[in-house]
Amino acid sequence: MDAVDKSSPSPEERVSLTKAGTAPAAGAAGAALRASDADRDRTAEILREALAEGRLTAEEHAERIGAVYEARTHGELEPLVHDLPTGRTPAAGPAPVRPYDASVRPGTGAAENLVAVFGGATRKGRWRVRPRMNAFALFGGVEIDLTEAVFQQREVVINACAVFGGVDIKLPENISVRCTGTGVFGGFDVKAGKDPDPEAPVVVVTGFAFFGGVEARPKRGKRLKDLRAAN
């Protein structure tokens, strides 16, 4: 009887080895995938919730949020939330905000990011406002001027984070403003109010200020002339 060659793996072992070899490769490919603005936005939201729940200190949040906006791949984003309840950045897209006409225009889309690190970033003039905006200032300043902007959806959320820097938001007088942000050794000064017009846009300012400042106030004499106008 011929001796059995025990050095050669059985068919079952070959399948097991194949799976073991391809799994890390697939994971590496996913980690190398380029991150989108929506991916960075979802990661920033996870970190914001972790800060609000006390899972991260203000210093830890500031360090991670800075890394979020510098990340280029999924592999750079995932370690920033691996120790939080979500574990990974969720695959689902951001929840839609309420548009003017929900049957015609859903309020989805990637967030707009304004980042100032030892410098400045400005958004002003005639421009289309996205449903979500992220403003991050680290030893720098961000200016957002909505007085001549075009609101294509009723609600806009601005996530403003200032670390040894400042975020200045100029608002038209005829909109509603809400605030859910906080200051830690810094100021989060948002003049909230409700406009009498039920169709007026709503701007929600959230985030935090750590040894910095976030300010959002209406600019005297500036009013939106056509709330639904387009460029």
XYZ file of N, CA and C in Angstrom:
693
model
N 0.852 -1.194 0.000
C 0.000 0.000 0.000
C 0.883 1.237 0.000
N 0.552 2.207 -0.863
C 1.345 3.430 -0.937
C 1.165 4.248 0.324
N 2.253 4.864 0.741
C 2.185 5.710 1.942
C 1.447 7.000 1.621
N 0.713 7.472 2.599
C -0.050 8.717 2.428
C 0.882 9.901 2.641
N 0.879 10.803 1.673
C 1.721 11.998 1.783
C 1.031 13.013 2.688
N 1.500 13.082 3.959
C 0.866 13.973 4.923
C 1.323 15.417 4.761
N 2.292 15.649 3.875
C 2.770 17.025 3.695
C 1.813 17.849 2.848
N 0.943 17.181 2.048
C -0.001 17.906 1.188
C -1.303 18.125 1.942
N -1.843 19.354 1.941
C -3.093 19.625 2.656
C -4.274 18.976 1.961
N -5.269 18.610 2.751
C -6.500 18.055 2.195
C -7.300 19.148 1.511
N -8.340 18.766 0.683
C -9.174 19.788 0.025
C -9.783 20.746 1.032
N -10.242 20.233 2.210
C -10.848 21.115 3.205
C -9.828 22.109 3.753
N -8.589 21.605 3.961
C -7.552 22.486 4.482
C -7.168 23.552 3.473
N -7.189 23.154 2.161
C -6.856 24.138 1.135
C -7.891 25.251 1.100
N -9.176 24.910 1.255
C -10.241 25.927 1.279
C -10.054 26.850 2.464
N -9.733 26.263 3.649
C -9.531 27.066 4.859
C -8.361 28.023 4.705
N -7.259 27.514 4.120
C -6.099 28.370 3.916
C -6.387 29.484 2.927
N -7.183 29.173 1.897
C -7.532 30.194 0.907
C -8.332 31.313 1.538
N -9.326 30.936 2.376
C -10.146 31.953 3.040
C -9.306 32.800 3.979
N -8.408 32.149 4.707
C -7.581 32.884 5.661
C -6.661 33.854 4.948
N -6.226 33.472 3.738
C -5.315 34.342 3.005
C -6.008 35.510 2.352
N -7.280 35.332 1.938
C -7.983 36.397 1.243
C -8.630 37.384 2.173
N -8.969 36.970 3.420
C -9.665 37.885 4.333
C -8.831 39.115 4.658
N -7.554 38.963 5.053
C -6.764 40.160 5.328
C -6.600 41.040 4.100
N -6.480 40.394 2.922
C -6.316 41.180 1.706
C -7.546 42.032 1.440
N -8.750 41.430 1.665
C -9.983 42.189 1.461
C -10.074 43.338 2.439
N -9.672 43.088 3.715
C -9.696 44.147 4.714
C -8.744 45.270 4.360
N -7.570 44.907 3.854
C -6.585 45.919 3.469
C -7.098 46.769 2.319
N -7.816 46.115 1.384
C -8.365 46.866 0.252
C -9.401 47.867 0.719
N -10.250 47.453 1.694
C -11.258 48.368 2.217
C -10.636 49.528 2.960
N -9.561 49.259 3.711
C -8.888 50.317 4.460
C -8.240 51.331 3.535
N -7.830 50.868 2.345
C -7.167 51.765 1.403
C -8.150 52.580 0.564
N -9.444 52.283 0.696
C -10.450 53.001 -0.077
C -10.481 54.468 0.324
N -10.529 55.359 -0.653
C -10.520 56.779 -0.376
C -11.795 57.186 0.356
N -11.670 58.005 1.396
C -12.815 58.479 2.171
C -13.457 59.678 1.489
N -14.784 59.753 1.574
C -15.527 60.874 1.002
C -15.830 61.904 2.083
N -16.361 63.050 1.681
C -16.782 64.059 2.656
C -17.856 63.493 3.575
N -18.752 62.661 3.026
C -19.809 62.056 3.843
C -19.222 61.113 4.892
N -18.168 60.376 4.536
C -17.509 59.486 5.499
C -16.905 60.285 6.646
N -16.242 61.389 6.310
C -15.650 62.229 7.354
C -16.735 62.865 8.218
N -17.844 63.244 7.585
C -18.955 63.840 8.324
C -19.539 62.857 9.327
N -19.720 61.595 8.917
C -20.282 60.590 9.818
C -19.325 60.298 10.978
N -18.029 60.275 10.692
C -17.060 60.042 11.759
C -17.057 61.197 12.752
N -17.134 62.417 12.249
C -17.182 63.594 13.129
C -18.428 63.564 14.013
N -19.546 63.076 13.475
C -20.782 62.992 14.256
C -20.632 61.965 15.391
N -19.970 60.849 15.120
C -19.728 59.842 16.161
C -18.889 60.448 17.293
N -17.870 61.210 16.919
C -17.017 61.826 17.935
C -17.777 62.888 18.721
N -18.637 63.641 18.043
C -19.421 64.666 18.747
C -20.327 64.024 19.789
N -20.981 62.913 19.429
C -21.854 62.224 20.380
C -21.041 61.646 21.546
N -19.844 61.153 21.245
C -18.997 60.606 22.307
C -18.582 61.695 23.289
N -18.318 62.900 22.788
C -17.981 64.021 23.661
C -19.172 64.387 24.541
N -20.364 64.452 23.931
C -21.564 64.816 24.683
C -21.895 63.782 25.762
N -21.573 62.509 25.520
C -21.875 61.445 26.482
C -20.770 61.270 27.528
N -19.685 62.014 27.397
C -18.595 61.911 28.351
C -17.621 60.787 28.073
N -17.712 60.172 26.903
C -16.794 59.081 26.555
C -15.423 59.615 26.144
N -15.392 60.847 25.655
C -14.140 61.497 25.284
C -14.010 62.807 26.047
N -12.790 63.147 26.417
C -12.544 64.463 26.989
C -12.469 65.480 25.852
N -12.524 66.755 26.212
C -12.439 67.800 25.189
C -11.111 67.733 24.447
N -10.031 67.416 25.175
C -8.723 67.309 24.526
C -8.682 66.139 23.540
N -9.245 64.998 23.957
C -9.262 63.830 23.066
C -10.115 64.104 21.827
N -11.256 64.755 22.039
C -12.134 65.073 20.910
C -11.436 66.012 19.934
N -10.765 67.035 20.451
C -10.071 67.990 19.591
C -8.994 67.301 18.765
N -8.253 66.392 19.396
C -7.189 65.678 18.686
C -7.765 64.799 17.578
N -8.855 64.091 17.903
C -9.426 63.172 16.902
C -10.143 63.923 15.780
N -10.842 65.008 16.119
C -11.585 65.721 15.083
C -10.635 66.359 14.081
N -9.457 66.774 14.561
C -8.448 67.296 13.638
C -7.963 66.223 12.685
N -7.801 65.003 13.205
C -7.357 63.890 12.362
C -8.430 63.490 11.352
N -9.709 63.666 11.719
C -10.811 63.317 10.806
C -10.704 64.119 9.520
N -10.513 65.430 9.644
C -10.506 66.283 8.459
C -9.207 66.196 7.673
N -8.206 65.525 8.226
C -6.972 65.281 7.478
C -6.941 63.887 6.869
N -7.895 63.029 7.261
C -7.910 61.642 6.785
C -8.221 61.580 5.296
N -7.568 60.656 4.628
C -7.782 60.466 3.181
C -8.400 59.103 2.867
N -8.280 58.134 3.782
C -8.786 56.788 3.514
C -9.625 56.289 4.681
N -10.380 55.207 4.445
C -11.170 54.576 5.500
C -10.256 54.021 6.599
N -9.066 53.561 6.209
C -8.138 53.036 7.185
C -7.664 54.083 8.178
N -7.669 55.357 7.767
C -7.283 56.436 8.673
C -8.454 56.879 9.541
N -9.683 56.663 9.084
C -10.863 57.069 9.857
C -11.237 56.058 10.938
N -11.173 54.780 10.607
C -11.678 53.749 11.521
C -10.979 53.723 12.883
N -9.644 53.921 12.969
C -9.018 53.909 14.302
C -9.500 55.041 15.213
N -10.070 56.091 14.627
C -10.519 57.225 15.430
C -11.797 56.925 16.201
N -12.527 55.868 15.809
C -13.783 55.525 16.496
C -13.816 54.063 16.930
N -12.674 53.369 16.851
C -12.682 51.923 17.123
C -13.022 51.606 18.575
N -12.753 52.538 19.499
C -13.024 52.278 20.917
C -14.324 52.912 21.395
N -15.163 53.343 20.458
C -16.456 53.932 20.793
C -17.567 52.923 20.501
N -18.777 53.125 21.037
C -19.846 52.119 20.897
C -20.132 51.687 19.472
N -20.000 52.602 18.509
C -20.284 52.246 17.122
C -19.232 51.304 16.561
N -17.981 51.431 17.032
C -16.907 50.553 16.576
C -16.356 50.944 15.236
N -17.238 51.173 14.259
C -16.823 51.548 12.909
C -17.720 52.659 12.411
N -17.224 53.372 11.415
C -18.074 54.376 10.795
C -19.225 53.670 10.099
N -20.481 54.087 10.294
C -21.619 53.407 9.695
C -21.624 53.545 8.187
N -22.151 52.510 7.531
C -22.188 52.520 6.066
C -23.342 53.340 5.532
N -24.390 53.494 6.328
C -25.564 54.224 5.851
C -25.245 55.695 5.703
N -25.932 56.360 4.767
C -25.741 57.773 4.530
C -26.357 58.614 5.621
N -26.075 59.940 5.629
C -26.624 60.819 6.653
C -28.135 60.936 6.530
N -28.801 61.115 7.671
C -30.257 61.247 7.655
C -30.655 62.519 6.933
N -31.664 62.480 6.063
C -32.063 63.676 5.330
C -32.706 64.703 6.256
N -32.431 65.971 5.979
C -33.104 67.029 6.706
C -34.404 67.371 5.994
N -35.281 68.123 6.667
C -36.577 68.418 6.079
C -36.443 69.517 5.040
N -36.719 69.256 3.752
C -36.609 70.271 2.713
C -37.877 71.097 2.643
N -37.870 72.117 1.773
C -39.076 72.918 1.572
C -40.213 72.048 1.043
N -39.895 71.232 0.036
C -40.923 70.387 -0.569
C -40.406 68.957 -0.555
N -40.816 68.180 0.445
C -40.273 66.831 0.627
C -40.608 65.922 -0.534
N -41.676 66.202 -1.279
C -42.066 65.348 -2.387
C -41.252 65.626 -3.645
N -40.492 66.719 -3.643
C -39.737 67.098 -4.830
C -38.240 67.033 -4.607
N -37.760 67.627 -3.516
C -36.322 67.708 -3.284
C -35.961 67.111 -1.937
N -35.397 65.899 -1.892
C -34.907 65.371 -0.614
C -33.651 66.123 -0.186
N -33.516 66.381 1.114
C -32.381 67.155 1.607
C -31.182 66.299 1.951
N -30.664 65.548 0.984
C -29.495 64.705 1.232
C -28.267 65.332 0.589
N -27.115 64.813 0.916
C -25.888 65.301 0.312
C -24.770 65.347 1.319
N -23.545 65.355 0.804
C -22.375 65.400 1.678
C -22.261 66.759 2.342
N -21.648 66.774 3.500
C -21.446 68.026 4.224
C -20.329 68.831 3.574
N -20.378 70.138 3.786
C -19.287 71.009 3.351
C -18.368 71.236 4.540
N -17.061 71.097 4.331
C -16.091 71.227 5.405
C -15.257 72.487 5.227
N -15.183 73.284 6.279
C -14.310 74.453 6.320
C -13.301 74.236 7.448
N -12.035 74.155 7.107
C -10.995 73.831 8.084
C -9.939 74.939 8.083
N -9.641 75.464 9.278
C -8.607 76.484 9.420
C -7.624 76.021 10.491
N -6.421 75.663 10.089
C -5.365 75.238 11.008
C -4.201 76.208 10.850
N -3.973 77.034 11.873
C -2.966 78.088 11.796
C -3.210 78.978 10.566
N -4.468 79.217 10.267
C -4.814 80.038 9.113
C -6.292 80.409 9.154
N -6.867 80.667 7.999
C -8.265 81.069 7.943
C -9.015 80.409 6.802
N -10.335 80.320 6.959
C -11.211 79.782 5.915
C -12.496 80.603 5.928
N -12.987 80.969 4.748
C -14.147 81.850 4.643
C -15.133 81.323 3.613
N -16.410 81.454 3.925
C -17.485 81.152 2.961
C -18.479 82.299 3.035
N -18.577 83.068 1.965
C -19.478 84.218 1.974
C -19.895 84.571 0.552
N -20.783 85.566 0.434
C -21.293 85.956 -0.864
C -22.516 85.145 -1.244
N -22.740 85.009 -2.541
C -23.878 84.269 -3.069
C -23.468 82.812 -3.249
N -23.984 81.918 -2.413
C -23.591 80.509 -2.480
C -24.736 79.638 -1.991
N -24.749 78.403 -2.457
C -25.787 77.442 -2.074
C -25.376 76.740 -0.790
N -26.254 76.785 0.199
C -25.955 76.180 1.503
C -26.318 74.704 1.468
N -25.385 73.855 1.869
C -25.669 72.420 1.973
C -26.420 72.123 3.270
N -27.077 70.972 3.351
C -27.820 70.638 4.578
C -26.953 70.591 5.825
N -25.673 70.223 5.672
C -24.776 70.146 6.822
C -23.443 70.806 6.493
N -22.885 71.486 7.505
C -21.576 72.095 7.358
C -20.750 71.772 8.597
N -19.465 71.528 8.397
C -18.523 71.329 9.493
C -17.491 72.442 9.439
N -17.344 73.163 10.551
C -16.339 74.221 10.642
C -15.383 73.870 11.773
N -14.093 73.762 11.461
C -13.091 73.388 12.458
C -11.961 74.403 12.432
N -11.724 75.045 13.582
C -10.678 76.054 13.691
C -9.685 75.636 14.775
N -8.438 75.448 14.400
C -7.362 75.105 15.338
C -6.266 76.156 15.188
N -6.146 77.027 16.185
C -5.219 78.151 16.096
C -5.459 78.930 14.800
N -6.727 79.062 14.424
C -7.091 79.789 13.215
C -8.518 80.284 13.313
N -9.047 80.768 12.210
C -10.393 81.310 12.229
C -11.206 80.901 11.012
N -12.490 80.611 11.241
C -13.419 80.278 10.164
C -14.545 81.305 10.171
N -14.866 81.851 9.016
C -15.968 82.801 8.877
C -17.012 82.234 7.919
N -18.263 82.169 8.390
C -19.368 81.700 7.561
C -20.406 82.820 7.497
N -20.652 83.336 6.315
C -21.605 84.432 6.125
C -22.803 83.909 5.327
N -23.949 83.822 6.010
C -25.167 83.303 5.375
C -26.118 84.408 4.911
N -25.691 85.660 5.001
C -26.613 86.773 4.732
C -27.020 86.873 3.260
N -26.221 86.337 2.353
C -26.574 86.358 0.928
C -26.665 84.947 0.356
N -26.699 83.960 1.218
C -26.699 82.561 0.769
C -28.068 82.136 0.255
N -28.075 81.044 -0.491
C -29.302 80.463 -1.035
C -29.626 79.202 -0.240
N -30.779 79.183 0.432
C -31.209 78.037 1.214
C -32.113 77.157 0.353
N -31.631 75.963 0.016
C -32.415 75.036 -0.798
C -33.152 74.004 0.043
N -32.937 74.012 1.330
C -33.674 73.160 2.255
C -33.988 74.011 3.481
N -35.001 73.610 4.220
C -35.461 74.458 5.320
C -34.512 74.433 6.506
N -33.865 73.304 6.771
C -33.001 73.201 7.945
C -31.554 72.990 7.551
N -30.669 73.748 8.177
C -29.231 73.639 7.963
C -28.563 73.437 9.320
N -27.668 72.454 9.409
C -26.951 72.175 10.649
C -25.483 72.537 10.460
N -24.975 73.391 11.351
C -23.566 73.784 11.320
C -22.888 73.221 12.563
N -21.946 72.321 12.357
C -21.177 71.741 13.458
C -19.871 72.529 13.568
N -19.798 73.401 14.572
C -18.657 74.303 14.716
C -17.780 73.871 15.883
N -16.484 73.669 15.614
C -15.528 73.271 16.648
C -14.354 74.241 16.620
N -14.107 74.878 17.752
C -13.018 75.842 17.846
C -12.073 75.431 18.965
N -10.813 75.197 18.634
C -9.781 74.816 19.608
C -8.660 75.853 19.509
N -8.560 76.719 20.499
C -7.606 77.821 20.450
C -7.795 78.619 19.155
N -9.040 78.729 18.722
C -9.356 79.470 17.513
C -10.784 79.982 17.588
N -11.323 80.416 16.453
C -12.668 80.968 16.466
C -13.459 80.640 15.221
N -14.779 80.500 15.401
C -15.709 80.313 14.294
C -16.756 81.428 14.391
N -16.852 82.251 13.375
C -17.771 83.387 13.352
C -18.831 83.162 12.288
N -20.094 83.120 12.699
C -21.201 82.846 11.781
C -22.099 84.076 11.720
N -22.236 84.659 10.530
C -23.101 85.821 10.322
C -24.420 85.340 9.706
N -25.527 85.749 10.316
C -26.844 85.260 9.917
C -27.736 86.389 9.436
N -28.647 86.103 8.494
C -29.675 87.094 8.158
C -30.681 87.213 9.306
N -31.407 88.311 9.348
C -32.309 88.550 10.461
C -33.587 87.718 10.397
N -34.006 87.315 9.206
C -35.302 86.655 9.061
C -35.194 85.137 8.946
N -34.432 84.518 9.863
C -34.377 83.063 9.956
C -34.494 82.671 11.422
N -34.793 81.398 11.671
C -34.818 80.871 13.036
C -33.473 80.239 13.351
N -33.030 80.381 14.602
C -31.711 79.881 15.012
C -31.870 79.058 16.283
N -31.248 77.884 16.301
C -31.211 77.028 17.478
C -29.757 76.725 17.819
N -29.506 76.438 19.099
C -28.138 76.164 19.553
C -28.114 74.937 20.445
N -27.189 74.022 20.158
C -26.989 72.841 21.004
C -25.511 72.664 21.352
N -24.703 73.719 21.175
C -23.274 73.619 21.422
C -22.916 73.954 22.853
N -21.632 73.798 23.171
C -21.160 74.060 24.528
C -19.729 74.583 24.480
N -19.342 75.299 25.531
C -17.997 75.819 25.636
C -17.264 75.211 26.819
N -16.019 74.785 26.611
C -15.174 74.238 27.667
C -13.939 75.127 27.748
N -13.858 75.961 28.773
C -12.818 76.975 28.855
C -12.833 77.852 27.606
N -14.021 78.043 27.071
C -14.187 78.866 25.883
C -15.615 79.366 25.820
N -15.956 80.069 24.763
C -17.295 80.634 24.638
C -18.051 80.068 23.458
N -19.330 79.754 23.676
C -20.212 79.307 22.597
C -21.415 80.245 22.623
N -21.289 81.343 21.898
C -22.257 82.438 21.959
C -23.119 82.452 20.694
N -24.294 81.901 20.810
C -25.225 81.827 19.683
C -26.535 82.498 20.092
N -26.950 83.493 19.335
C -28.203 84.188 19.630
C -29.349 83.418 18.978
N -30.004 82.582 19.789
C -31.104 81.761 19.275
C -32.393 82.576 19.217
N -33.264 82.192 18.304
C -34.546 82.878 18.168
C -35.387 82.237 17.086
N -36.687 82.499 17.136
C -37.611 81.934 16.158
C -38.244 83.048 15.346
N -38.162 82.912 14.023
C -38.761 83.901 13.143
C -40.264 83.681 13.043
N -41.058 84.752 12.968
C -42.521 84.596 12.872
C -42.977 83.835 11.628
N -42.196 83.898 10.550
C -42.561 83.214 9.311
C -42.355 81.706 9.482
N -43.420 80.904 9.401
C -43.263 79.448 9.571
C -42.435 78.799 8.481
N -42.261 79.470 7.342
C -41.473 78.924 6.240
C -40.028 79.403 6.264
N -39.657 80.167 7.286
C -38.289 80.683 7.357
C -37.301 79.534 7.576
N -36.108 79.641 7.002
C -35.087 78.606 7.231
C -34.719 78.506 8.708
N -34.251 77.326 9.086
C -33.806 77.082 10.462
C -32.330 76.694 10.424
N -31.519 77.439 11.167
C -30.091 77.127 11.265
C -29.824 76.597 12.668
N -29.297 75.378 12.750
C -28.962 74.756 14.027
C -27.443 74.776 14.165
N -26.963 75.440 15.212
C -25.524 75.531 15.453
C -25.169 74.605 16.613
N -24.321 73.629 16.336
C -23.901 72.674 17.355
C -22.382 72.607 17.373
N -21.826 71.848 18.319
C -20.384 71.700 18.400
C -19.859 72.095 19.762
N -18.587 72.573 19.810
C -17.987 72.955 21.080
C -16.840 73.928 20.843
N -16.496 74.645 21.914
C -15.352 75.553 21.895
C -14.453 75.204 23.071
N -13.188 74.941 22.780
C -12.209 74.590 23.818
C -11.077 75.606 23.751
N -11.005 76.484 24.774
C -10.055 77.582 24.754
C -10.174 78.361 23.438
N -11.410 78.491 22.961
C -11.680 79.224 21.731
C -13.082 79.788 21.791
N -13.591 80.202 20.646
C -14.917 80.787 20.647
C -15.708 80.502 19.392
N -16.997 80.272 19.572
C -17.943 80.141 18.464
C -19.021 81.208 18.668
N -19.259 82.005 17.649
C -20.256 83.073 17.743
C -21.149 83.052 16.510
N -22.455 83.142 16.737
C -23.426 83.193 15.644
C -24.471 84.249 15.978
N -24.513 85.309 15.175
C -25.435 86.409 15.427
C -25.982 86.961 14.117
N -27.210 87.512 14.157
C -27.749 88.142 12.956
C -27.010 89.440 12.637
N -26.849 89.700 11.360
C -26.193 90.925 10.906
C -27.258 91.981 10.650
N -27.178 93.087 11.342
C -28.202 94.112 11.281
C -28.447 94.579 9.844
N -29.733 94.586 9.469
C -30.118 95.074 8.149
C -30.023 94.043 7.041
N -29.526 92.841 7.343
C -29.387 91.799 6.332
C -30.545 90.814 6.431
N -31.324 90.730 5.379
C -32.470 89.824 5.340
C -32.467 89.067 4.015
N -32.918 87.815 4.063
C -33.050 87.039 2.823
C -34.241 87.574 2.055
N -33.989 87.951 0.801
C -35.073 88.528 -0.001
C -35.936 87.442 -0.636
N -35.322 86.362 -1.065
C -36.047 85.255 -1.672
C -35.522 83.980 -1.058
N -36.276 83.401 -0.135
C -35.793 82.261 0.619
C -35.529 81.044 -0.254
N -36.190 80.960 -1.410
C -36.041 79.767 -2.253
C -35.368 80.079 -3.577
N -34.690 81.169 -3.633
C -34.062 81.559 -4.903
C -32.919 80.634 -5.246
N -32.547 80.613 -6.493
C -31.403 79.820 -6.947
C -30.455 80.718 -7.701
N -29.195 80.335 -7.704
C -28.209 81.126 -8.438
C -28.473 81.057 -9.924
